mmCIF file of C-alpha atoms in Angstrom:
data_model
loop_
_atom_site.group_PDB
_atom_site.id
_atom_site.type_symbol
_atom_site.label_atom_id
_atom_site.label_comp_id
_atom_site.label_asym_id
_atom_site.label_seq_id
_atom_site.Cartn_x
_atom_site.Cartn_y
_atom_site.Cartn_z
ATOM 1 C CA MET A 1 31.362 26.498 2.810
ATOM 2 C CA ILE A 2 30.080 23.520 4.804
ATOM 3 C CA ALA A 3 29.232 21.709 1.561
ATOM 4 C CA SER A 4 32.762 22.296 0.301
ATOM 5 C CA ILE A 5 34.268 20.853 3.464
ATOM 6 C CA GLN A 6 31.876 17.883 3.358
ATOM 7 C CA ARG A 7 33.216 16.927 -0.082
ATOM 8 C CA ASN A 8 36.620 16.523 1.549
ATOM 9 C CA THR A 9 35.535 14.800 4.756
ATOM 10 C CA GLY A 10 37.402 11.642 3.801
ATOM 11 C CA TRP A 11 40.671 13.543 3.476
ATOM 12 C CA ILE A 12 40.081 15.291 6.812
ATOM 13 C CA ILE A 13 39.572 11.887 8.413
ATOM 14 C CA LEU A 14 42.819 10.644 6.830
ATOM 15 C CA ALA A 15 44.624 13.765 8.106
ATOM 16 C CA THR A 16 43.343 12.956 11.612
ATOM 17 C CA LEU A 17 45.100 9.576 11.431
ATOM 18 C CA ILE A 18 48.332 11.043 10.052
ATOM 19 C CA MET A 19 48.486 13.804 12.670
ATOM 20 C CA PHE A 20 47.824 11.282 15.444
ATOM 21 C CA ILE A 21 50.825 9.253 14.300
ATOM 22 C CA LEU A 22 52.948 12.430 14.177
ATOM 23 C CA SER A 23 51.778 13.374 17.680
ATOM 24 C CA ASN A 24 53.914 10.514 18.976
ATOM 25 C CA LEU A 25 56.924 12.568 17.858
ATOM 26 C CA ILE A 26 55.408 16.042 18.287
ATOM 27 C CA PRO A 27 53.074 16.030 21.332
ATOM 28 C CA SER A 28 51.687 19.469 20.466
ATOM 29 C CA ALA A 29 50.148 17.932 17.316
ATOM 30 C CA THR A 30 47.413 16.500 19.573
ATOM 31 C CA VAL A 31 45.708 19.900 19.313
ATOM 32 C CA VAL A 32 45.513 19.487 15.539
ATOM 33 C CA VAL A 33 44.164 15.924 15.917
ATOM 34 C CA ALA A 34 41.400 17.148 18.229
ATOM 35 C CA SER A 35 40.574 20.090 15.941
ATOM 36 C CA LEU A 36 40.243 17.841 12.881
ATOM 37 C CA ALA A 37 38.110 15.303 14.762
ATOM 38 C CA TRP A 38 35.678 17.929 16.037
ATOM 39 C CA LEU A 39 35.565 19.503 12.561
ATOM 40 C CA VAL A 40 34.342 16.169 11.175
ATOM 41 C CA LEU A 41 31.630 16.052 13.853
ATOM 42 C CA ILE A 42 30.458 19.606 13.084
ATOM 43 C CA VAL A 43 30.312 19.361 9.280
ATOM 44 C CA GLU A 44 28.731 15.894 9.221
ATOM 45 C CA TRP A 45 26.251 16.341 12.085
ATOM 46 C CA HIS A 46 23.179 16.970 9.923
ATOM 47 C CA ARG A 47 23.942 14.019 7.639
ATOM 48 C CA LEU A 48 23.849 11.520 10.500
ATOM 49 C CA PRO A 49 20.877 9.146 10.871
ATOM 50 C CA SER A 50 18.303 10.553 13.301
ATOM 51 C CA GLY A 51 18.918 7.740 15.798
ATOM 52 C CA SER A 52 22.648 8.488 15.917
ATOM 53 C CA ARG A 53 21.959 12.212 16.353
ATOM 54 C CA MET A 54 19.553 11.561 19.221
ATOM 55 C CA GLN A 55 22.019 9.330 21.054
ATOM 56 C CA ALA A 56 24.895 11.748 20.506
ATOM 57 C CA SER A 57 22.749 14.723 21.571
ATOM 58 C CA PHE A 58 21.842 13.017 24.828
ATOM 59 C CA LEU A 59 25.478 12.184 25.582
ATOM 60 C CA LEU A 60 26.620 15.695 24.660
ATOM 61 C CA PHE A 61 24.018 17.667 26.626
ATOM 62 C CA ALA A 62 24.099 15.331 29.633
ATOM 63 C CA GLY A 63 27.888 15.641 29.706
ATOM 64 C CA ILE A 64 27.794 19.431 29.385
ATOM 65 C CA ALA A 65 25.168 19.674 32.131
ATOM 66 C CA ALA A 66 27.314 17.531 34.427
ATOM 67 C CA LEU A 67 30.387 19.660 33.670
ATOM 68 C CA ILE A 68 28.557 22.925 34.355
ATOM 69 C CA PHE A 69 27.185 21.586 37.628
ATOM 70 C CA SER A 70 30.622 20.298 38.665
ATOM 71 C CA ALA A 71 32.287 23.580 37.735
ATOM 72 C CA GLN A 72 29.835 25.440 39.983
ATOM 73 C CA LYS A 73 30.953 23.137 42.804
ATOM 74 C CA GLY A 74 34.611 23.885 42.137
ATOM 75 C CA ILE A 75 35.498 20.853 40.007
ATOM 76 C CA PHE A 76 36.592 21.503 36.423
ATOM 77 C CA PRO A 77 38.742 18.924 34.574
ATOM 78 C CA GLY A 78 40.089 21.362 31.976
ATOM 79 C CA TRP A 79 39.349 21.875 28.297
ATOM 80 C CA GLU A 80 42.078 19.529 27.102
ATOM 81 C CA LYS A 81 40.594 16.614 29.061
ATOM 82 C CA ILE A 82 37.073 17.462 27.895
ATOM 83 C CA LEU A 83 37.906 17.715 24.199
ATOM 84 C CA THR A 84 40.405 14.849 23.927
ATOM 85 C CA GLN A 85 38.754 12.085 25.972
ATOM 86 C CA ASN A 86 38.396 9.040 23.660
ATOM 87 C CA LEU A 87 40.402 10.895 20.996
ATOM 88 C CA GLN A 88 42.923 8.070 20.539
ATOM 89 C CA LEU A 89 40.110 5.659 19.648
ATOM 90 C CA LEU A 90 39.305 7.549 16.441
ATOM 91 C CA PRO A 91 42.669 7.091 14.672
ATOM 92 C CA MET A 92 42.523 3.416 15.601
ATOM 93 C CA PHE A 93 39.096 3.061 13.993
ATOM 94 C CA ILE A 94 40.309 4.916 10.878
ATOM 95 C CA ALA A 95 43.347 2.643 10.623
ATOM 96 C CA VAL A 96 41.237 -0.482 11.048
ATOM 97 C CA SER A 97 38.796 0.695 8.361
ATOM 98 C CA PHE A 98 41.644 0.377 5.816
ATOM 99 C CA LEU A 99 41.583 -3.378 6.407
ATOM 100 C CA SER A 100 38.311 -3.617 4.482
ATOM 101 C CA LEU A 101 40.526 -3.184 1.415
ATOM 102 C CA THR A 102 41.727 -6.759 1.980
ATOM 103 C CA ASN A 103 38.212 -8.222 1.678
ATOM 104 C CA PRO A 104 38.290 -11.712 0.085
ATOM 105 C CA MET A 105 37.194 -11.861 -3.544
ATOM 106 C CA ASN A 106 35.899 -15.432 -3.987
ATOM 107 C CA GLN A 107 32.364 -14.590 -5.065
ATOM 108 C CA ASP A 108 32.090 -17.208 -7.845
ATOM 109 C CA GLU A 109 32.560 -20.312 -5.708
ATOM 110 C CA LYS A 110 29.727 -22.704 -4.945
ATOM 111 C CA LEU A 111 28.327 -22.268 -1.445
ATOM 112 C CA PRO A 112 29.092 -25.199 0.873
ATOM 113 C CA SER A 113 26.440 -26.748 3.112
ATOM 114 C CA GLY A 114 26.154 -29.031 6.127
ATOM 115 C CA LYS A 115 27.892 -29.220 9.506
ATOM 116 C CA ARG A 116 31.316 -28.563 8.035
ATOM 117 C CA ALA A 117 30.003 -25.360 6.469
ATOM 118 C CA ILE A 118 28.738 -24.232 9.886
ATOM 119 C CA ALA A 119 32.190 -24.694 11.415
ATOM 120 C CA THR A 120 34.193 -23.113 8.575
ATOM 121 C CA THR A 121 31.831 -20.130 8.298
ATOM 122 C CA ALA A 122 31.968 -19.546 12.064
ATOM 123 C CA ILE A 123 35.761 -19.723 12.187
ATOM 124 C CA GLY A 124 36.140 -17.615 9.039
ATOM 125 C CA THR A 125 33.774 -14.935 10.324
ATOM 126 C CA ASN A 126 35.644 -14.798 13.628
ATOM 127 C CA LEU A 127 39.189 -14.726 12.246
ATOM 128 C CA ILE A 128 38.624 -12.524 9.204
ATOM 129 C CA GLY A 129 36.102 -10.305 11.003
ATOM 130 C CA GLY A 130 38.564 -9.908 13.855
ATOM 131 C CA VAL A 131 40.752 -7.964 11.423
ATOM 132 C CA ILE A 132 38.508 -6.323 8.808
ATOM 133 C CA ASN A 133 35.758 -5.686 11.377
ATOM 134 C CA LEU A 134 32.116 -4.980 10.494
ATOM 135 C CA SER A 135 32.725 -5.161 6.737
ATOM 136 C CA ILE A 136 32.863 -8.964 7.114
ATOM 137 C CA MET A 137 29.115 -8.912 7.827
ATOM 138 C CA PHE A 138 28.512 -7.385 4.397
ATOM 139 C CA VAL A 139 31.045 -9.613 2.606
ATOM 140 C CA PHE A 140 29.600 -12.841 4.032
ATOM 141 C CA GLY A 141 26.007 -11.623 4.383
ATOM 142 C CA ASP A 142 25.659 -10.392 0.796
ATOM 143 C CA ARG A 143 26.997 -13.715 -0.470
ATOM 144 C CA LEU A 144 24.676 -15.826 1.696
ATOM 145 C CA GLU A 145 21.429 -13.868 1.438
ATOM 146 C CA ARG A 146 18.477 -15.224 -0.487
ATOM 147 C CA ARG A 147 15.766 -12.761 -1.528
ATOM 148 C CA GLN A 148 17.553 -10.086 0.555
ATOM 149 C CA THR A 149 17.369 -12.025 3.798
ATOM 150 C CA LEU A 150 19.380 -14.543 5.801
ATOM 151 C CA SER A 151 18.159 -17.789 7.314
ATOM 152 C CA LYS A 152 17.770 -18.005 11.090
ATOM 153 C CA GLY A 153 20.927 -20.105 11.386
ATOM 154 C CA GLN A 154 22.995 -17.771 9.227
ATOM 155 C CA ALA A 155 21.904 -14.716 11.212
ATOM 156 C CA ILE A 156 22.705 -16.415 14.529
ATOM 157 C CA LEU A 157 26.100 -17.637 13.373
ATOM 158 C CA LEU A 158 27.292 -14.427 11.704
ATOM 159 C CA GLY A 159 26.308 -12.204 14.642
ATOM 160 C CA ARG A 160 27.789 -14.373 17.380
ATOM 161 C CA SER A 161 30.951 -15.397 15.515
ATOM 162 C CA PHE A 162 31.847 -11.852 14.520
ATOM 163 C CA CYS A 163 31.207 -10.298 17.933
ATOM 164 C CA ALA A 164 33.123 -13.069 19.728
ATOM 165 C CA ALA A 165 36.287 -11.687 18.097
ATOM 166 C CA ALA A 166 36.003 -8.749 20.526
ATOM 167 C CA TRP A 167 37.488 -11.059 23.169
ATOM 168 C CA TRP A 168 40.832 -11.438 21.382
ATOM 169 C CA SER A 169 41.237 -9.081 18.417
ATOM 170 C CA PRO A 170 43.476 -6.012 18.906
ATOM 171 C CA PHE A 171 41.798 -4.561 15.792
ATOM 172 C CA PHE A 172 38.366 -4.402 17.393
ATOM 173 C CA LEU A 173 37.194 -1.046 18.699
ATOM 174 C CA SER A 174 36.497 -2.788 21.993
ATOM 175 C CA ALA A 175 40.267 -3.250 22.426
ATOM 176 C CA GLY A 176 40.801 0.491 22.125
ATOM 177 C CA VAL A 177 37.992 1.161 24.599
ATOM 178 C CA ALA A 178 39.532 -1.318 27.057
ATOM 179 C CA LEU A 179 42.927 0.363 26.688
ATOM 180 C CA THR A 180 41.348 3.747 27.373
ATOM 181 C CA TYR A 181 39.099 2.858 30.312
ATOM 182 C CA ALA A 182 41.381 0.268 31.896
ATOM 183 C CA PRO A 183 44.684 2.158 31.575
ATOM 184 C CA GLY A 184 47.720 -0.005 32.066
ATOM 185 C CA MET A 185 46.064 -3.210 30.891
ATOM 186 C CA GLU A 186 48.459 -5.781 29.437
ATOM 187 C CA TYR A 187 47.154 -7.176 26.166
ATOM 188 C CA ASN A 188 49.207 -10.351 26.469
ATOM 189 C CA ARG A 189 47.413 -11.179 29.737
ATOM 190 C CA ILE A 190 43.919 -10.967 28.276
ATOM 191 C CA LEU A 191 44.769 -12.767 25.033
ATOM 192 C CA LEU A 192 44.580 -16.336 26.421
ATOM 193 C CA PRO A 193 41.259 -15.966 28.303
ATOM 194 C CA GLY A 194 39.921 -14.043 25.313
ATOM 195 C CA ILE A 195 40.803 -16.854 22.911
ATOM 196 C CA ILE A 196 39.281 -19.408 25.286
ATOM 197 C CA LEU A 197 35.959 -17.549 25.462
ATOM 198 C CA SER A 198 35.896 -16.800 21.749
ATOM 199 C CA ALA A 199 36.470 -20.497 20.993
ATOM 200 C CA THR A 200 33.789 -21.416 23.534
ATOM 201 C CA ALA A 201 31.307 -19.086 21.817
ATOM 202 C CA LEU A 202 32.068 -20.643 18.426
ATOM 203 C CA CYS A 203 31.779 -24.208 19.737
ATOM 204 C CA TYR A 204 28.516 -23.427 21.513
ATOM 205 C CA THR A 205 27.064 -21.967 18.309
ATOM 206 C CA ILE A 206 28.328 -24.787 16.076
ATOM 207 C CA ILE A 207 26.906 -27.453 18.411
ATOM 208 C CA GLU A 208 23.586 -25.626 18.766
ATOM 209 C CA LEU A 209 23.054 -25.171 15.031
ATOM 210 C CA GLY A 210 24.561 -28.408 13.758
ATOM 211 C CA PHE A 211 23.728 -30.953 16.451
ATOM 212 C CA VAL A 212 20.863 -29.581 18.581
ATOM 213 C CA ARG A 213 18.699 -27.696 16.094
ATOM 214 C CA LYS A 214 20.073 -29.754 13.168
ATOM 215 C CA ILE A 215 19.198 -27.005 10.721
ATOM 216 C CA GLU A 216 19.962 -27.015 7.016
ATOM 217 C CA PHE A 217 22.813 -24.565 6.643
ATOM 218 C CA THR A 218 24.431 -22.940 3.630
ATOM 219 C CA GLY A 219 27.756 -21.335 4.491
ATOM 220 C CA TYR A 220 30.457 -19.121 3.039
ATOM 221 C CA PRO A 221 33.268 -20.694 0.951
ATOM 222 C CA VAL A 222 36.157 -19.862 3.285
ATOM 223 C CA ARG A 223 39.554 -20.707 1.800
ATOM 224 C CA LYS A 224 42.883 -21.118 3.573
ATOM 225 C CA GLU A 225 44.262 -18.152 1.627
ATOM 226 C CA SER A 226 41.531 -15.856 2.962
ATOM 227 C CA LEU A 227 42.701 -16.570 6.523
ATOM 228 C CA THR A 228 46.301 -15.645 5.753
ATOM 229 C CA VAL A 229 45.858 -11.861 5.873
ATOM 230 C CA PRO A 230 44.081 -11.638 9.256
ATOM 231 C CA LEU A 231 46.469 -14.102 10.867
ATOM 232 C CA LEU A 232 49.544 -12.265 9.539
ATOM 233 C CA LEU A 233 48.240 -8.903 10.730
ATOM 234 C CA ALA A 234 47.284 -10.211 14.161
ATOM 235 C CA VAL A 235 50.712 -11.805 14.598
ATOM 236 C CA ALA A 236 52.411 -8.587 13.441
ATOM 237 C CA VAL A 237 50.562 -6.456 15.995
ATOM 238 C CA ILE A 238 51.071 -8.921 18.854
ATOM 239 C CA ALA A 239 54.783 -9.262 18.004
ATOM 240 C CA GLY A 240 55.130 -5.500 17.687
ATOM 241 C CA HIS A 241 53.548 -5.044 21.102
ATOM 242 C CA SER A 242 56.044 -7.492 22.588
ATOM 243 C CA PHE A 243 59.100 -5.836 21.010
ATOM 244 C CA PHE A 244 57.974 -2.189 21.193
ATOM 245 C CA PRO A 245 55.668 -1.918 24.241
ATOM 246 C CA GLU A 246 56.478 1.780 24.594
ATOM 247 C CA LEU A 247 54.525 2.533 21.396
ATOM 248 C CA GLY A 248 51.242 1.233 22.796
ATOM 249 C CA MET A 249 48.752 -1.053 21.089
ATOM 250 C CA ILE A 250 46.730 1.734 19.452
ATOM 251 C CA MET A 251 49.782 3.394 17.888
ATOM 252 C CA LEU A 252 51.014 0.015 16.626
ATOM 253 C CA ILE A 253 47.696 -0.645 14.897
ATOM 254 C CA CYS A 254 47.758 2.836 13.336
ATOM 255 C CA LEU A 255 51.264 2.188 12.021
ATOM 256 C CA ILE A 256 50.700 -1.372 10.774
ATOM 257 C CA ALA A 257 47.118 -1.597 9.506
ATOM 258 C CA PRO A 258 46.973 1.010 6.666
ATOM 259 C CA PRO A 259 50.255 0.131 4.878
ATOM 260 C CA ALA A 260 49.621 -3.603 5.329
ATOM 261 C CA ALA A 261 46.104 -3.255 3.900
ATOM 262 C CA ILE A 262 47.380 -1.293 0.889
ATOM 263 C CA LEU A 263 50.120 -3.860 0.284
ATOM 264 C CA LEU A 264 47.775 -6.863 0.587
ATOM 265 C CA MET A 265 44.665 -5.449 -1.125
ATOM 266 C CA PRO A 266 43.567 -7.688 -4.039
ATOM 267 C CA SER A 267 41.933 -4.911 -6.089
ATOM 268 C CA ARG A 268 43.895 -3.326 -8.942
ATOM 269 C CA PRO A 269 44.924 -0.656 -9.744
ATOM 270 C CA ARG A 270 45.714 0.116 -6.112
ATOM 271 C CA ALA A 271 45.849 3.912 -6.507
ATOM 272 C CA LEU A 272 42.364 4.104 -8.045
ATOM 273 C CA TYR A 273 40.732 1.928 -5.380
ATOM 274 C CA LEU A 274 42.602 3.699 -2.591
ATOM 275 C CA ARG A 275 41.440 7.108 -3.790
ATOM 276 C CA ASP A 276 37.842 5.858 -3.971
ATOM 277 C CA PHE A 277 38.190 4.450 -0.447
ATOM 278 C CA ILE A 278 39.411 7.776 0.977
ATOM 279 C CA THR A 279 36.869 9.858 -0.931
ATOM 280 C CA HIS A 280 33.781 7.759 -0.279
ATOM 281 C CA ARG A 281 34.161 4.717 1.979
ATOM 282 C CA ILE A 282 36.294 6.027 4.832
ATOM 283 C CA THR A 283 33.463 8.417 5.702
ATOM 284 C CA SER A 284 31.641 5.408 7.155
ATOM 285 C CA THR A 285 33.665 6.174 10.304
ATOM 286 C CA VAL A 286 31.811 9.472 10.820
ATOM 287 C CA SER A 287 29.237 7.912 13.156
ATOM 288 C CA GLN A 288 32.102 6.632 15.330
ATOM 289 C CA PHE A 289 33.601 10.133 15.437
ATOM 290 C CA VAL A 290 30.336 11.533 16.741
ATOM 291 C CA LEU A 291 29.654 8.723 19.215
ATOM 292 C CA PHE A 292 33.109 8.617 20.757
ATOM 293 C CA LEU A 293 33.628 12.378 21.009
ATOM 294 C CA THR A 294 30.250 12.953 22.647
ATOM 295 C CA ALA A 295 30.666 9.880 24.862
ATOM 296 C CA GLY A 296 34.025 11.342 25.904
ATOM 297 C CA ILE A 297 32.334 14.517 27.155
ATOM 298 C CA PHE A 298 29.719 12.386 28.918
ATOM 299 C CA SER A 299 32.433 10.301 30.588
ATOM 300 C CA VAL A 300 34.364 13.355 31.790
ATOM 301 C CA GLY A 301 31.119 14.827 33.100
ATOM 302 C CA ILE A 302 30.320 11.652 35.065
ATOM 303 C CA THR A 303 33.849 11.613 36.471
ATOM 304 C CA SER A 304 33.460 15.231 37.585
ATOM 305 C CA ILE A 305 30.180 14.452 39.365
ATOM 306 C CA ILE A 306 31.921 11.600 41.198
ATOM 307 C CA GLN A 307 34.625 14.038 42.331
ATOM 308 C CA VAL A 308 31.972 16.457 43.594
ATOM 309 C CA TYR A 309 30.323 13.763 45.740
ATOM 310 C CA PRO A 310 33.124 11.321 46.587
ATOM 311 C CA GLU A 311 31.300 10.062 49.671
ATOM 312 C CA ILE A 312 28.350 8.800 47.611
ATOM 313 C CA PHE A 313 30.541 6.910 45.178
ATOM 314 C CA ASP A 314 33.034 5.718 47.760
ATOM 315 C CA PHE A 315 33.497 1.968 47.577
ATOM 316 C CA ALA A 316 36.010 1.903 50.403
ATOM 317 C CA GLY A 317 36.393 -1.610 51.745
ATOM 318 C CA THR A 318 35.152 -3.106 48.480
ATOM 319 C CA THR A 319 37.451 -5.138 46.275
ATOM 320 C CA PHE A 320 37.136 -6.057 42.634
ATOM 321 C CA ASN A 321 36.244 -9.668 43.424
ATOM 322 C CA PRO A 322 34.397 -12.306 41.364
ATOM 323 C CA THR A 323 31.042 -11.247 42.830
ATOM 324 C CA LEU A 324 31.513 -7.641 41.739
ATOM 325 C CA PHE A 325 32.729 -8.839 38.336
ATOM 326 C CA ALA A 326 29.548 -10.899 37.958
ATOM 327 C CA LEU A 327 27.237 -8.050 39.005
ATOM 328 C CA ILE A 328 28.878 -5.381 36.849
ATOM 329 C CA SER A 329 29.092 -7.660 33.816
ATOM 330 C CA ALA A 330 25.411 -8.610 34.181
ATOM 331 C CA LEU A 331 24.489 -4.925 34.421
ATOM 332 C CA LEU A 332 26.504 -3.871 31.375
ATOM 333 C CA ILE A 333 25.276 -6.801 29.272
ATOM 334 C CA SER A 334 21.657 -6.025 30.240
ATOM 335 C CA MET A 335 22.172 -2.380 29.275
ATOM 336 C CA GLY A 336 23.598 -3.512 25.942
ATOM 337 C CA LEU A 337 20.631 -5.771 25.249
ATOM 338 C CA ILE A 338 18.207 -2.848 25.547
ATOM 339 C CA GLY A 339 20.259 -0.676 23.189
ATOM 340 C CA VAL A 340 22.752 1.194 25.376
ATOM 341 C CA HIS A 341 26.070 1.253 23.506
ATOM 342 C CA PRO A 342 28.774 -0.670 25.404
ATOM 343 C CA LEU A 343 30.978 2.425 25.385
ATOM 344 C CA VAL A 344 28.359 4.368 27.346
ATOM 345 C CA GLY A 345 28.066 1.707 30.044
ATOM 346 C CA ILE A 346 31.841 1.307 30.256
ATOM 347 C CA SER A 347 32.358 5.067 30.501
ATOM 348 C CA ILE A 348 29.982 5.117 33.492
ATOM 349 C CA VAL A 349 31.410 2.199 35.482
ATOM 350 C CA SER A 350 35.106 2.756 34.779
ATOM 351 C CA PRO A 351 35.506 5.842 37.000
ATOM 352 C CA LEU A 352 33.634 3.987 39.754
ATOM 353 C CA LEU A 353 35.854 0.902 39.589
ATOM 354 C CA LEU A 354 39.281 2.457 39.039
ATOM 355 C CA PRO A 355 39.512 3.851 42.621
ATOM 356 C CA LEU A 356 39.309 0.232 43.834
ATOM 357 C CA GLN A 357 42.735 -0.254 42.228
ATOM 358 C CA PRO A 358 41.712 -3.407 40.364
ATOM 359 C CA ASP A 359 43.953 -5.494 38.176
ATOM 360 C CA ASN A 360 43.511 -3.384 35.044
ATOM 361 C CA SER A 361 43.923 -6.395 32.767
ATOM 362 C CA GLN A 362 41.044 -8.040 34.628
ATOM 363 C CA LEU A 363 39.041 -4.828 34.306
ATOM 364 C CA ALA A 364 39.746 -4.794 30.556
ATOM 365 C CA PHE A 365 38.606 -8.431 30.379
ATOM 366 C CA LEU A 366 35.333 -7.351 32.013
ATOM 367 C CA PHE A 367 34.812 -4.646 29.386
ATOM 368 C CA LEU A 368 35.635 -6.982 26.485
ATOM 369 C CA THR A 369 33.260 -9.612 27.884
ATOM 370 C CA CYS A 370 30.372 -7.167 28.079
ATOM 371 C CA TRP A 371 31.125 -5.883 24.573
ATOM 372 C CA ALA A 372 31.340 -9.345 22.988
ATOM 373 C CA ILE A 373 28.177 -10.725 24.607
ATOM 374 C CA SER A 374 25.898 -7.692 24.350
ATOM 375 C CA THR A 375 26.742 -6.796 20.737
ATOM 376 C CA GLY A 376 26.352 -10.421 19.659
ATOM 377 C CA SER A 377 22.942 -10.792 21.304
ATOM 378 C CA SER A 378 21.179 -7.438 20.957
ATOM 379 C CA PRO A 379 19.015 -6.385 17.999
ATOM 380 C CA LEU A 380 19.943 -2.776 18.824
ATOM 381 C CA SER A 381 23.731 -3.152 18.571
ATOM 382 C CA GLY A 382 25.562 -2.206 15.378
ATOM 383 C CA VAL A 383 25.616 -5.845 14.289
ATOM 384 C CA GLY A 384 21.967 -6.331 15.218
ATOM 385 C CA LEU A 385 20.968 -3.272 13.210
ATOM 386 C CA VAL A 386 22.886 -4.560 10.176
ATOM 387 C CA LEU A 387 21.068 -7.896 10.399
ATOM 388 C CA SER A 388 17.647 -6.303 10.828
ATOM 389 C CA SER A 389 17.966 -3.405 8.372
ATOM 390 C CA ARG A 390 20.055 -4.887 5.570
ATOM 391 C CA TYR A 391 19.038 -8.543 5.747
ATOM 392 C CA ARG A 392 15.478 -8.178 7.138
ATOM 393 C CA VAL A 393 16.079 -10.383 10.153
ATOM 394 C CA PRO A 394 13.272 -9.625 12.668
ATOM 395 C CA ALA A 395 14.607 -7.752 15.688
ATOM 396 C CA TRP A 396 12.608 -9.897 18.119
ATOM 397 C CA SER A 397 14.148 -13.082 16.690
ATOM 398 C CA ILE A 398 17.701 -11.773 17.235
ATOM 399 C CA LEU A 399 17.016 -11.329 20.941
ATOM 400 C CA ALA A 400 14.970 -14.525 21.294
ATOM 401 C CA ASN A 401 17.567 -16.678 19.540
ATOM 402 C CA ASN A 402 20.493 -15.255 21.491
ATOM 403 C CA PHE A 403 19.138 -14.763 25.008
ATOM 404 C CA HIS A 404 20.255 -18.214 26.192
ATOM 405 C CA TYR A 405 23.611 -17.644 24.475
ATOM 406 C CA ALA A 406 24.117 -14.390 26.424
ATOM 407 C CA ILE A 407 23.384 -16.117 29.744
ATOM 408 C CA THR A 408 25.625 -19.093 28.936
ATOM 409 C CA MET A 409 28.572 -16.939 27.856
ATOM 410 C CA TRP A 410 28.129 -14.699 30.925
ATOM 411 C CA ILE A 411 28.469 -17.804 33.110
ATOM 412 C CA CYS A 412 31.520 -18.981 31.127
ATOM 413 C CA ALA A 413 33.142 -15.553 31.387
ATOM 414 C CA ASN A 414 32.698 -15.540 35.140
ATOM 415 C CA LEU A 415 34.263 -18.996 35.400
ATOM 416 C CA VAL A 416 37.248 -17.903 33.303
ATOM 417 C CA ASN A 417 37.590 -14.742 35.406
ATOM 418 C CA ALA A 418 37.592 -16.745 38.659
ATOM 419 C CA LEU A 419 40.040 -19.355 37.395
ATOM 420 C CA TYR A 420 42.417 -17.096 35.481
ATOM 421 C CA PHE A 421 42.466 -13.721 37.243
ATOM 422 C CA CYS A 422 41.513 -14.673 40.804
ATOM 423 C CA ARG A 423 43.893 -17.575 41.433
#
């Protein structure tokens, strides 16, 4: 029976997205969304990589232990809260995965080289990757690799440029996490500082590779047409958020991304490629299902422990000032560098910081900063693992080549926070 269900996992994942959209009209449909999401976790558990299973098992059992302990002390958040925490992130990730259908198809062009190639590849990775997400690493990486590996400069540029999009892109999973753990954040308020930091990260990388290291660089042939799709989609979501704020950013992305991707996909016939995507490729989101559902239980468990011992976690008299921003961001980035997923760190600190009644847009900016810097610098992040496993980039070199970048961008983020949010 399990094998039969596994053959249809892609369609179950699609049904999760559809039911989430319907839940905006029929709130009771949330039960169906949660049931489908947990069904995916159950039937796909044994097909996960061992590392993903170990991480998810820790989050699950630690969360359950915390919930049992809290329940014995009289604190129980309720089954709905336990089973639906982080649930809205999954439909967003499914919707965003459709955008890989718009991947550029310019594989026959000659590869450019030189300083201009560094700049165009960095900007292209950031803008296109900000919409089609991690698939950009495979699109650009597979085109640039030589003997199944990337040069040092290519690995540095692809990792940093892609992850820097977390600061501004509403299509990044980090945006959904920020919306969930900094409830009430206003996307329009974090867009400008996010663009500033993302541009700073790109400039820093371009100057380092092209003018300081002066490396020989072969880049990706980015065309103006290939930037059209991500820019149109980003504008559509931002405009939709301005005109229909009641829908919420996640619902807007779920409504816009799939139909736009199907309309703009270059592959023909559409129906054939779409069926193949649902049957085989959409299942790449399974690891996110497992991570975010188990991290949700962990987060609720941590929150329950805090409610059991409020005096220990009482930050009365403390304000969310630039010093606290600097300390928390340094902690979360350090955790990310040693392999702790940003979601885990965010799920721990969010319930500690929310009682301080911070500016939730500033809190979201903190989370996006930690996500962008840690994932772009760590060999153990999703991007780092792609570089090391698929393109044979040594893990130690990823950390060594990006450590100074992480420190520099942490300093820049703190300056932007002080100047923009603390005026």
